Amino acid sequence: MPTKFQNFINGKWVNARSGKTFENRNPANWDEVVGLFPLSDTADVEAAVKAAREAFDSWRLVPAPKRGDILRKVGDLMTERKEELAKLMTREMGKVLLETLGDVQEGIDTAYYAAAEGRRLFGHTVPSELPSKFNMAMRMPIGVAGIITPWNFPMAIPTWKIFPALVCGNTVVFKPASDTPATATKLVEILAEAGVPAGVINIVHGGGGKVGMAIVEHPDVDLVSFTGSSSVGKRISEAAGKTLKRVSLELGGKNAQVVMEDANLELALEGVLWGAFGTTGQRCTATSRLIVHERVYDKFMAIVVEGTKKLRLGDGLKKTSDVGPLVNEAQRETVDSYVKIGLGEGAKLLTGGKAATSGALKKGWFYEPTILADVKPSMRVAREEIFGPVLSVLKVRSITEAIEVSNGTPYGLSSSVYTQNIGYAYQAIRDIRAGITYINSPTIGAEAHMPFGGVKETGNGHREGGWTVYEFFSEWKTVYVDYSGKLQRAQIDTNKA
Ligand code: NAD
């Protein structure tokens, strides 16, 4: 019998009110059911929002350093269980153990950062324009936070949102992706065990259209933090606008690595293999395009193809696997259809190009690491997010052209330039339209204490990570204390002689 998981509402583990469930299967072996999860609907969301709303009244009064102390305990528990959590994550979404360990570590780093932020949450004191008057601006909690997350970082992304939300004094209704409900449930178990009070953290499993949208539309949810595709992000933004909710959207990417004629090619090779095929290309920051200077093109592409062919596909739990499966059947079909589109548009296949179905791979959603060359900036494989192990290669003649090509998509998340020329590096930093620019390292590899997010269709201007996410989860209260004992009128009495 598969393990049965539940929702967590008002401090209690409960089934969906309808009693319905859905299965979560291992993408490396679809015979293995990782667990059964509640297939929730609006009634479950209603109960979770009610619990979160009621819990807000007392949670907001808990001193922020105490809220931070709970998150330190969360970090400790995650550290103790790091390996167990990573193995479960690999079983439910496929990426290799080295990477799922990194995913959990990002959550641990985020927990300790949040614990420290509980003792900071800095405000401002500013001089008044009037005598005997004190001015300050301080951070206040907002209310109930709706948190909706994707499956590719099943631990890190929920922690990026939930931990700052809690430290700021908000309560949470969390809907994880239905491909990764097990890791999410373990995270909530840890939060409860560490001492987060009943109703402050709630998890409701189920589909995006039903559970996710019910959270977004609920009038008692004050803010929504969403990471996922740009198409769903647009729908969420529209729906949330009807109740004037604050919304943070972290969306898709079409990231490029530029390799200039003076680059250290061995270093650039390691970067592109890790950036393009790590997480099987299923990162919002994945290197989906490689832009190479014509002078090193032939030499560099020869080693890129050779390196790609050496990558070993397999179950992420096996030490011999470099690249795991895609998350599900639909994702593999999408990837395959993009490869066909690219070939139809005139791209040349250098390696890969089909599902991998032989031997131990036959019961998983594996796809060969693929390189498409002769790609032109106008082609769909150069502009649209594929979210799989497919690298589109474009040739350029200068740094200016490289930057122009890098900018030529509707997205603007991550970017990378390999060069030894400081002028090229700073031109790229100045002119690439992206939220993140790496010099001499790949497009992937965010650190938890730095702002994370993108421009254009990658988001709506907010940033996760570091100190910036605390802006999203708190509201400024401006306070004036007049101890002069008389009416002092700003702008009017100030100008008296
Ligand atoms: P998705 O948009 O399909 O789903 C994301 C979440 O939204 C899931 O929990 C899903 O159930 C829910 N959802 C779906 N439809 C909904 C609706 N109508 N209303 C409310 N919720 C709904 O994305 P995915 O396939 O899970 O993840 C892959 C996408 O996420 C890629 O586009 C990737 O680039 C993006 N992503 C972005 C970042 C970032 O920080 N910019 C990070 C990771 C992933």
JSON list of C-alpha atoms in Angstrom, two decimals, residues 53 214-222 243 245:
[
{"chain": "A", "resi": 53, "resn": "ARG", "atom": "CA", "xyz": [-6.97, 34.30, 9.37]},
{"chain": "A", "resi": 214, "resn": "ALA", "atom": "CA", "xyz": [-9.31, 29.31, -4.90]},
{"chain": "A", "resi": 215, "resn": "ILE", "atom": "CA", "xyz": [-6.41, 30.70, -2.83]},
{"chain": "A", "resi": 216, "resn": "VAL", "atom": "CA", "xyz": [-5.76, 33.52, -5.29]},
{"chain": "A", "resi": 217, "resn": "GLU", "atom": "CA", "xyz": [-9.43, 34.53, -5.44]},
{"chain": "A", "resi": 218, "resn": "HIS", "atom": "CA", "xyz": [-10.15, 34.24, -1.72]},
{"chain": "A", "resi": 219, "resn": "PRO", "atom": "CA", "xyz": [-10.99, 37.66, -0.24]},
{"chain": "A", "resi": 220, "resn": "ASP", "atom": "CA", "xyz": [-9.34, 36.77, 3.08]},
{"chain": "A", "resi": 221, "resn": "VAL", "atom": "CA", "xyz": [-5.97, 36.04, 1.46]},
{"chain": "A", "resi": 222, "resn": "ASP", "atom": "CA", "xyz": [-4.00, 39.29, 1.55]},
{"chain": "A", "resi": 243, "resn": "THR", "atom": "CA", "xyz": [-9.30, 41.96, -4.89]},
{"chain": "A", "resi": 245, "resn": "LYS", "atom": "CA", "xyz": [-3.93, 41.64, -3.61]}
]
